[in-house]
Amino acid sequence: MEATTQSASSTSPSMNAFQLVFHIDIFLLALAGVFALLALPRAIARFSRAAEWRHGHILRAIPLERRVPKPHMRSVQPPSAGPSAAADNLTSEESHTLHSEAHLIRHPAAKEEGWSLPPHVRAWSSRSPTFANILRYRLDAGFSLGQALVLVIYFAVLVYAGFLESNPFAEPLRTGFVAMSQIPVVFLLATKNNILGMFLGLGYEKLNYIHRFAGTLLVIASNLHSLGYIYHWTTNHTFTENIRVPARLWGVVALIAVDLLYLFSIPFFRRRAYNLFYYSHVIFFILFLPSLHAHQSGVWPYVIAAGGIIGLDYLIRLMKTRIFNARIRPIPDLMFTRIEVPQLNAGWRAGQHVRLRVLSSAMGWFGWAESHPFTIATAAKTPEGMVLLCKKTGGWTGRLYDMAKAAGYGSDEGTYGRTVQVMIEGPYGGPGHCVFASYSAAIFMVGGSGITFALSAVQDIIQRDSEGASRVKVIEVIWSVQDSASLTPFVPQLAALIQQSIYTPLKISVHYTRACEKPPGKDFLPPGLTLTAGRPKIAKVLDAVISRAVSYGSNVKASMDITGVVVGVCGPTGLGDDVAHVISQVDAGRRWAVGGIEMHEEVFGW
């Protein structure tokens, strides 16, 4: 900022730049409010149940009570023999017309027995599927038309602020005010405990694309502001005397800080040197704010707002941090490290993730300071507590895996692995206002380590179903892996989930894409779990589940109307793109008959 706020009106007799950018921020806040209002009905439905206030916010340890399942719903006796018995080994895409679902019909007296079904409010994507399909169209990997539209609107608003009755190349003061006005926006979207995301029902990672774009525009506006003045000073031969003014020197410091911050934020550093990216963010953010205030004291409201946002975020992060002893052990077939924290058993929702630090010298000189996100692989309130599966992909995860592998058998009860102290921060992300148990059918399509998302979601649905708090009648898991050997370590756990799903049939289909010399044996697989070569036929699976859900809905009363299909996706970006495309191709009549199709996607990438 080159002049005080009082002189901001000098750019135009009828235009005050400070008031203009302030009104622009109010307008952006109002736009965010519109989206929050659209999400309000689902938020009310979700938090109408007292239990939702206790889940998804603060991790905690609670004493577990022995669960006694609700009485089984009265049902029509299914056939005891015949083709349906053999069909239990098939996935939905192969056997939905043969599988008997009579045992799923709930008796009207279920409510009298203590059943409490979660309320369901359809998302706007289900109410306006044609419009949703247009917005869901992928322009690039992991980037939809809807996201592009948000960025275009945001860009247009800032261009309006920069060009209204002003030429930013001739009057560089205006671009300085535009940059100043976006500082709180950039800082807000950078926080893990994102206030905007809380109202929208979105995790910070879902809004990160706006943060990156807003940061880029802030850098562009700051450089236009600075280069404009440098040009004027150079042409007027006053550069030396102007640059010696202390306030302007601080402006140069602020400019260097924001430019270096942007440089170390490009994908090359985010993906290959994340620690450099992260710590440069922290250092240059700290340097940027006081330098900006020293450059122009009139920006103090925006500096205080940005500092307050960051300060509040770190305070909440501290409140959400726990330190526990964890058991780590390797899973060689998958190059995973399994981290078990049995003492930490409540406070998260299925699909959420935590940020993990391992406080051990074996992680290297600075390894203890690194924080990495991992999806929780178990539901809350289970005897095993919190379980994380960390894939060996880089230096930090490699050291963690090597540490677990080198431990061998421990002295405590002969268990394999070792005990380490960990710092866990979270939970974050997750399905937001989407409640998986409120849908009639749930499909989870995951790839590789994304199985952790499916495990926690399925376990949570089964747990709720045993308490009479789930509407789900059909559960399908499709897991894509490269090697068929990846299934072996998970067979006991997957078999246990199938066995526990006594009220709702669970089908798990594993697809391996890497060719092998000898076809894998399938005799060891329990009923309900299949192993198939090749990529999954997503459209066929979705169509089969829709048919089963519609078939079930035709046999129940209005109080148990079908409430749609939720498709959870976790894995490579391309998997989410493929699923989104398949959903957009579903016939409008079938979509309406099943109560809508909604997609929840979890994709991590830098």
PDB file of C-alpha atoms in Angstrom, residues 13-200:
ATOM      1  CA  PRO A  13     -13.286  11.537  -6.998  1.00  0.00           C
ATOM      2  CA  SER A  14     -16.214   9.221  -6.313  1.00  0.00           C
ATOM      3  CA  MET A  15     -14.440   5.996  -5.365  1.00  0.00           C
ATOM      4  CA  ASN A  16     -12.860   5.065  -2.037  1.00  0.00           C
ATOM      5  CA  ALA A  17     -10.644   2.016  -2.605  1.00  0.00           C
ATOM      6  CA  PHE A  18     -10.650   0.982   1.047  1.00  0.00           C
ATOM      7  CA  GLN A  19     -14.443   0.934   1.210  1.00  0.00           C
ATOM      8  CA  LEU A  20     -14.649  -0.792  -2.184  1.00  0.00           C
ATOM      9  CA  VAL A  21     -12.512  -3.781  -1.192  1.00  0.00           C
ATOM     10  CA  PHE A  22     -14.292  -3.966   2.160  1.00  0.00           C
ATOM     11  CA  HIS A  23     -17.616  -4.280   0.356  1.00  0.00           C
ATOM     12  CA  ILE A  24     -16.067  -6.874  -1.942  1.00  0.00           C
ATOM     13  CA  ASP A  25     -15.177  -8.973   1.105  1.00  0.00           C
ATOM     14  CA  ILE A  26     -18.727  -8.603   2.406  1.00  0.00           C
ATOM     15  CA  PHE A  27     -20.030  -9.758  -0.979  1.00  0.00           C
ATOM     16  CA  LEU A  28     -17.767 -12.828  -0.923  1.00  0.00           C
ATOM     17  CA  LEU A  29     -18.931 -13.555   2.606  1.00  0.00           C
ATOM     18  CA  ALA A  30     -22.549 -13.316   1.432  1.00  0.00           C
ATOM     19  CA  LEU A  31     -21.843 -15.789  -1.395  1.00  0.00           C
ATOM     20  CA  ALA A  32     -20.379 -18.210   1.112  1.00  0.00           C
ATOM     21  CA  GLY A  33     -23.492 -17.675   3.228  1.00  0.00           C
ATOM     22  CA  VAL A  34     -25.689 -18.756   0.319  1.00  0.00           C
ATOM     23  CA  PHE A  35     -23.834 -22.068   0.074  1.00  0.00           C
ATOM     24  CA  ALA A  36     -24.068 -22.464   3.849  1.00  0.00           C
ATOM     25  CA  LEU A  37     -27.849 -21.964   3.695  1.00  0.00           C
ATOM     26  CA  LEU A  38     -28.081 -24.653   1.013  1.00  0.00           C
ATOM     27  CA  ALA A  39     -26.249 -27.033   3.351  1.00  0.00           C
ATOM     28  CA  LEU A  40     -28.344 -26.044   6.394  1.00  0.00           C
ATOM     29  CA  PRO A  41     -31.167 -28.617   6.013  1.00  0.00           C
ATOM     30  CA  ARG A  42     -28.691 -31.503   6.002  1.00  0.00           C
ATOM     31  CA  ALA A  43     -26.807 -29.957   8.920  1.00  0.00           C
ATOM     32  CA  ILE A  44     -30.022 -29.716  10.943  1.00  0.00           C
ATOM     33  CA  ALA A  45     -30.913 -33.317  10.112  1.00  0.00           C
ATOM     34  CA  ARG A  46     -27.450 -34.525  11.103  1.00  0.00           C
ATOM     35  CA  PHE A  47     -27.239 -32.641  14.403  1.00  0.00           C
ATOM     36  CA  SER A  48     -30.830 -33.423  15.366  1.00  0.00           C
ATOM     37  CA  ARG A  49     -29.326 -36.563  16.875  1.00  0.00           C
ATOM     38  CA  ALA A  50     -27.416 -35.833  20.069  1.00  0.00           C
ATOM     39  CA  ALA A  51     -24.750 -38.438  19.268  1.00  0.00           C
ATOM     40  CA  GLU A  52     -23.566 -36.425  16.248  1.00  0.00           C
ATOM     41  CA  TRP A  53     -22.451 -33.585  18.519  1.00  0.00           C
ATOM     42  CA  ARG A  54     -19.978 -35.943  20.195  1.00  0.00           C
ATOM     43  CA  HIS A  55     -18.475 -37.414  17.020  1.00  0.00           C
ATOM     44  CA  GLY A  56     -16.071 -35.881  14.543  1.00  0.00           C
ATOM     45  CA  HIS A  57     -14.630 -33.075  16.652  1.00  0.00           C
ATOM     46  CA  ILE A  58     -12.389 -34.124  19.569  1.00  0.00           C
ATOM     47  CA  LEU A  59     -10.553 -37.427  20.016  1.00  0.00           C
ATOM     48  CA  ARG A  60     -11.039 -39.045  23.392  1.00  0.00           C
ATOM     49  CA  ALA A  61     -10.764 -42.261  25.370  1.00  0.00           C
ATOM     50  CA  ILE A  62     -13.914 -43.663  26.945  1.00  0.00           C
ATOM     51  CA  PRO A  63     -14.767 -46.855  28.820  1.00  0.00           C
ATOM     52  CA  LEU A  64     -16.530 -49.250  26.492  1.00  0.00           C
ATOM     53  CA  GLU A  65     -19.709 -51.014  27.466  1.00  0.00           C
ATOM     54  CA  ARG A  66     -20.405 -54.497  26.229  1.00  0.00           C
ATOM     55  CA  ARG A  67     -22.754 -54.163  23.273  1.00  0.00           C
ATOM     56  CA  VAL A  68     -25.954 -56.170  23.250  1.00  0.00           C
ATOM     57  CA  PRO A  69     -27.457 -56.195  19.749  1.00  0.00           C
ATOM     58  CA  LYS A  70     -31.048 -55.154  19.340  1.00  0.00           C
ATOM     59  CA  PRO A  71     -33.501 -57.999  18.763  1.00  0.00           C
ATOM     60  CA  HIS A  72     -33.345 -59.163  15.190  1.00  0.00           C
ATOM     61  CA  MET A  73     -36.044 -57.610  13.034  1.00  0.00           C
ATOM     62  CA  ARG A  74     -38.947 -59.930  12.426  1.00  0.00           C
ATOM     63  CA  SER A  75     -38.641 -61.189   8.909  1.00  0.00           C
ATOM     64  CA  VAL A  76     -40.117 -63.451   6.336  1.00  0.00           C
ATOM     65  CA  GLN A  77     -38.351 -66.782   6.505  1.00  0.00           C
ATOM     66  CA  PRO A  78     -35.949 -67.014   3.536  1.00  0.00           C
ATOM     67  CA  PRO A  79     -35.637 -70.201   1.537  1.00  0.00           C
ATOM     68  CA  SER A  80     -33.458 -72.717   3.331  1.00  0.00           C
ATOM     69  CA  ALA A  81     -32.146 -74.293   0.158  1.00  0.00           C
ATOM     70  CA  GLY A  82     -31.994 -73.698  -3.514  1.00  0.00           C
ATOM     71  CA  PRO A  83     -30.080 -71.472  -5.883  1.00  0.00           C
ATOM     72  CA  SER A  84     -30.006 -68.541  -3.475  1.00  0.00           C
ATOM     73  CA  ALA A  85     -27.754 -70.417  -1.092  1.00  0.00           C
ATOM     74  CA  ALA A  86     -25.102 -70.800  -3.742  1.00  0.00           C
ATOM     75  CA  ALA A  87     -25.557 -67.217  -4.818  1.00  0.00           C
ATOM     76  CA  ASP A  88     -24.203 -65.912  -1.530  1.00  0.00           C
ATOM     77  CA  ASN A  89     -20.705 -66.254  -2.932  1.00  0.00           C
ATOM     78  CA  LEU A  90     -21.427 -63.837  -5.783  1.00  0.00           C
ATOM     79  CA  THR A  91     -21.170 -60.082  -5.942  1.00  0.00           C
ATOM     80  CA  SER A  92     -24.177 -57.914  -6.654  1.00  0.00           C
ATOM     81  CA  GLU A  93     -23.230 -57.539 -10.296  1.00  0.00           C
ATOM     82  CA  GLU A  94     -23.479 -61.298 -10.676  1.00  0.00           C
ATOM     83  CA  SER A  95     -26.278 -62.376  -8.385  1.00  0.00           C
ATOM     84  CA  HIS A  96     -28.659 -59.604  -7.400  1.00  0.00           C
ATOM     85  CA  THR A  97     -31.547 -61.368  -9.131  1.00  0.00           C
ATOM     86  CA  LEU A  98     -30.896 -64.628  -7.276  1.00  0.00           C
ATOM     87  CA  HIS A  99     -30.058 -63.357  -3.795  1.00  0.00           C
ATOM     88  CA  SER A 100     -33.014 -63.600  -1.409  1.00  0.00           C
ATOM     89  CA  GLU A 101     -33.631 -60.379   0.494  1.00  0.00           C
ATOM     90  CA  ALA A 102     -36.726 -61.385   2.419  1.00  0.00           C
ATOM     91  CA  HIS A 103     -34.783 -61.317   5.679  1.00  0.00           C
ATOM     92  CA  LEU A 104     -34.266 -57.563   5.241  1.00  0.00           C
ATOM     93  CA  ILE A 105     -37.937 -56.646   5.532  1.00  0.00           C
ATOM     94  CA  ARG A 106     -38.379 -54.827   8.815  1.00  0.00           C
ATOM     95  CA  HIS A 107     -41.523 -55.295  10.814  1.00  0.00           C
ATOM     96  CA  PRO A 108     -43.605 -52.152  11.619  1.00  0.00           C
ATOM     97  CA  ALA A 109     -43.117 -52.931  15.302  1.00  0.00           C
ATOM     98  CA  ALA A 110     -39.391 -52.256  14.975  1.00  0.00           C
ATOM     99  CA  LYS A 111     -39.790 -48.730  16.386  1.00  0.00           C
ATOM    100  CA  GLU A 112     -41.475 -50.147  19.472  1.00  0.00           C
ATOM    101  CA  GLU A 113     -38.420 -52.327  20.029  1.00  0.00           C
ATOM    102  CA  GLY A 114     -36.165 -49.302  20.298  1.00  0.00           C
ATOM    103  CA  TRP A 115     -35.090 -48.729  16.706  1.00  0.00           C
ATOM    104  CA  SER A 116     -34.165 -45.126  15.915  1.00  0.00           C
ATOM    105  CA  LEU A 117     -33.491 -44.546  12.229  1.00  0.00           C
ATOM    106  CA  PRO A 118     -31.376 -41.517  11.275  1.00  0.00           C
ATOM    107  CA  PRO A 119     -33.171 -38.700   9.431  1.00  0.00           C
ATOM    108  CA  HIS A 120     -32.300 -38.311   5.778  1.00  0.00           C
ATOM    109  CA  VAL A 121     -32.299 -35.119   3.713  1.00  0.00           C
ATOM    110  CA  ARG A 122     -31.455 -35.418   0.053  1.00  0.00           C
ATOM    111  CA  ALA A 123     -28.528 -33.364  -1.188  1.00  0.00           C
ATOM    112  CA  TRP A 124     -29.101 -30.754  -3.871  1.00  0.00           C
ATOM    113  CA  SER A 125     -27.178 -32.973  -6.268  1.00  0.00           C
ATOM    114  CA  SER A 126     -29.980 -35.539  -5.896  1.00  0.00           C
ATOM    115  CA  ARG A 127     -32.751 -32.973  -6.228  1.00  0.00           C
ATOM    116  CA  SER A 128     -31.280 -31.510  -9.431  1.00  0.00           C
ATOM    117  CA  PRO A 129     -29.324 -34.387 -10.979  1.00  0.00           C
ATOM    118  CA  THR A 130     -29.029 -32.810 -14.440  1.00  0.00           C
ATOM    119  CA  PHE A 131     -27.483 -29.647 -13.029  1.00  0.00           C
ATOM    120  CA  ALA A 132     -25.306 -31.720 -10.690  1.00  0.00           C
ATOM    121  CA  ASN A 133     -24.014 -33.823 -13.582  1.00  0.00           C
ATOM    122  CA  ILE A 134     -22.983 -30.676 -15.427  1.00  0.00           C
ATOM    123  CA  LEU A 135     -21.133 -29.339 -12.384  1.00  0.00           C
ATOM    124  CA  ARG A 136     -19.550 -32.747 -11.763  1.00  0.00           C
ATOM    125  CA  TYR A 137     -18.072 -32.933 -15.279  1.00  0.00           C
ATOM    126  CA  ARG A 138     -14.287 -33.270 -15.010  1.00  0.00           C
ATOM    127  CA  LEU A 139     -12.201 -30.694 -16.842  1.00  0.00           C
ATOM    128  CA  ASP A 140      -8.990 -32.254 -15.544  1.00  0.00           C
ATOM    129  CA  ALA A 141      -7.994 -35.030 -13.178  1.00  0.00           C
ATOM    130  CA  GLY A 142      -9.712 -34.265  -9.880  1.00  0.00           C
ATOM    131  CA  PHE A 143     -10.985 -30.884 -11.097  1.00  0.00           C
ATOM    132  CA  SER A 144     -14.655 -30.429 -11.943  1.00  0.00           C
ATOM    133  CA  LEU A 145     -16.632 -27.822 -13.845  1.00  0.00           C
ATOM    134  CA  GLY A 146     -18.289 -26.800 -10.572  1.00  0.00           C
ATOM    135  CA  GLN A 147     -14.919 -26.038  -9.004  1.00  0.00           C
ATOM    136  CA  ALA A 148     -13.898 -24.075 -12.083  1.00  0.00           C
ATOM    137  CA  LEU A 149     -17.123 -22.057 -11.860  1.00  0.00           C
ATOM    138  CA  VAL A 150     -16.364 -21.137  -8.240  1.00  0.00           C
ATOM    139  CA  LEU A 151     -12.897 -19.908  -9.239  1.00  0.00           C
ATOM    140  CA  VAL A 152     -14.254 -17.957 -12.223  1.00  0.00           C
ATOM    141  CA  ILE A 153     -16.774 -16.137 -10.018  1.00  0.00           C
ATOM    142  CA  TYR A 154     -14.089 -15.360  -7.452  1.00  0.00           C
ATOM    143  CA  PHE A 155     -11.715 -14.118 -10.156  1.00  0.00           C
ATOM    144  CA  ALA A 156     -14.428 -11.940 -11.727  1.00  0.00           C
ATOM    145  CA  VAL A 157     -15.188 -10.298  -8.375  1.00  0.00           C
ATOM    146  CA  LEU A 158     -11.534  -9.354  -7.846  1.00  0.00           C
ATOM    147  CA  VAL A 159     -11.158  -8.122 -11.429  1.00  0.00           C
ATOM    148  CA  TYR A 160     -14.211  -5.926 -10.872  1.00  0.00           C
ATOM    149  CA  ALA A 161     -12.605  -4.510  -7.732  1.00  0.00           C
ATOM    150  CA  GLY A 162      -9.338  -3.860  -9.523  1.00  0.00           C
ATOM    151  CA  PHE A 163     -10.713  -2.252 -12.677  1.00  0.00           C
ATOM    152  CA  LEU A 164     -13.780  -0.321 -11.458  1.00  0.00           C
ATOM    153  CA  GLU A 165     -13.094   3.313 -12.396  1.00  0.00           C
ATOM    154  CA  SER A 166      -9.384   2.543 -12.249  1.00  0.00           C
ATOM    155  CA  ASN A 167      -6.510   1.454 -14.461  1.00  0.00           C
ATOM    156  CA  PRO A 168      -4.347  -0.869 -12.347  1.00  0.00           C
ATOM    157  CA  PHE A 169      -1.370  -0.259 -14.625  1.00  0.00           C
ATOM    158  CA  ALA A 170      -1.593   3.515 -14.302  1.00  0.00           C
ATOM    159  CA  GLU A 171      -2.891   3.587 -10.717  1.00  0.00           C
ATOM    160  CA  PRO A 172      -1.148   0.764  -8.828  1.00  0.00           C
ATOM    161  CA  LEU A 173      -2.646   1.772  -5.480  1.00  0.00           C
ATOM    162  CA  ARG A 174      -5.897  -0.064  -6.240  1.00  0.00           C
ATOM    163  CA  THR A 175      -4.231  -3.447  -6.761  1.00  0.00           C
ATOM    164  CA  GLY A 176      -2.530  -3.010  -3.384  1.00  0.00           C
ATOM    165  CA  PHE A 177      -5.922  -2.661  -1.726  1.00  0.00           C
ATOM    166  CA  VAL A 178      -7.257  -5.688  -3.612  1.00  0.00           C
ATOM    167  CA  ALA A 179      -4.295  -7.766  -2.387  1.00  0.00           C
ATOM    168  CA  MET A 180      -4.804  -6.489   1.161  1.00  0.00           C
ATOM    169  CA  SER A 181      -8.485  -7.437   1.165  1.00  0.00           C
ATOM    170  CA  GLN A 182      -7.751 -11.071   0.312  1.00  0.00           C
ATOM    171  CA  ILE A 183      -5.270 -11.703   3.109  1.00  0.00           C
ATOM    172  CA  PRO A 184      -7.941 -12.962   5.574  1.00  0.00           C
ATOM    173  CA  VAL A 185      -9.471 -15.116   2.820  1.00  0.00           C
ATOM    174  CA  VAL A 186      -6.148 -16.810   2.056  1.00  0.00           C
ATOM    175  CA  PHE A 187      -5.370 -17.343   5.743  1.00  0.00           C
ATOM    176  CA  LEU A 188      -8.878 -18.634   6.492  1.00  0.00           C
ATOM    177  CA  LEU A 189      -8.702 -21.245   3.737  1.00  0.00           C
ATOM    178  CA  ALA A 190      -5.233 -22.307   4.897  1.00  0.00           C
ATOM    179  CA  THR A 191      -6.403 -23.414   8.344  1.00  0.00           C
ATOM    180  CA  LYS A 192      -7.072 -27.018   9.290  1.00  0.00           C
ATOM    181  CA  ASN A 193     -10.025 -26.002  11.473  1.00  0.00           C
ATOM    182  CA  ASN A 194     -11.737 -24.119   8.697  1.00  0.00           C
ATOM    183  CA  ILE A 195     -14.689 -22.077   9.965  1.00  0.00           C
ATOM    184  CA  LEU A 196     -16.100 -21.768   6.451  1.00  0.00           C
ATOM    185  CA  GLY A 197     -15.821 -25.526   5.945  1.00  0.00           C
ATOM    186  CA  MET A 198     -17.654 -26.151   9.215  1.00  0.00           C
ATOM    187  CA  PHE A 199     -20.696 -24.255   7.929  1.00  0.00           C
ATOM    188  CA  LEU A 200     -20.514 -25.867   4.499  1.00  0.00           C
TER     189      LEU A 200
END
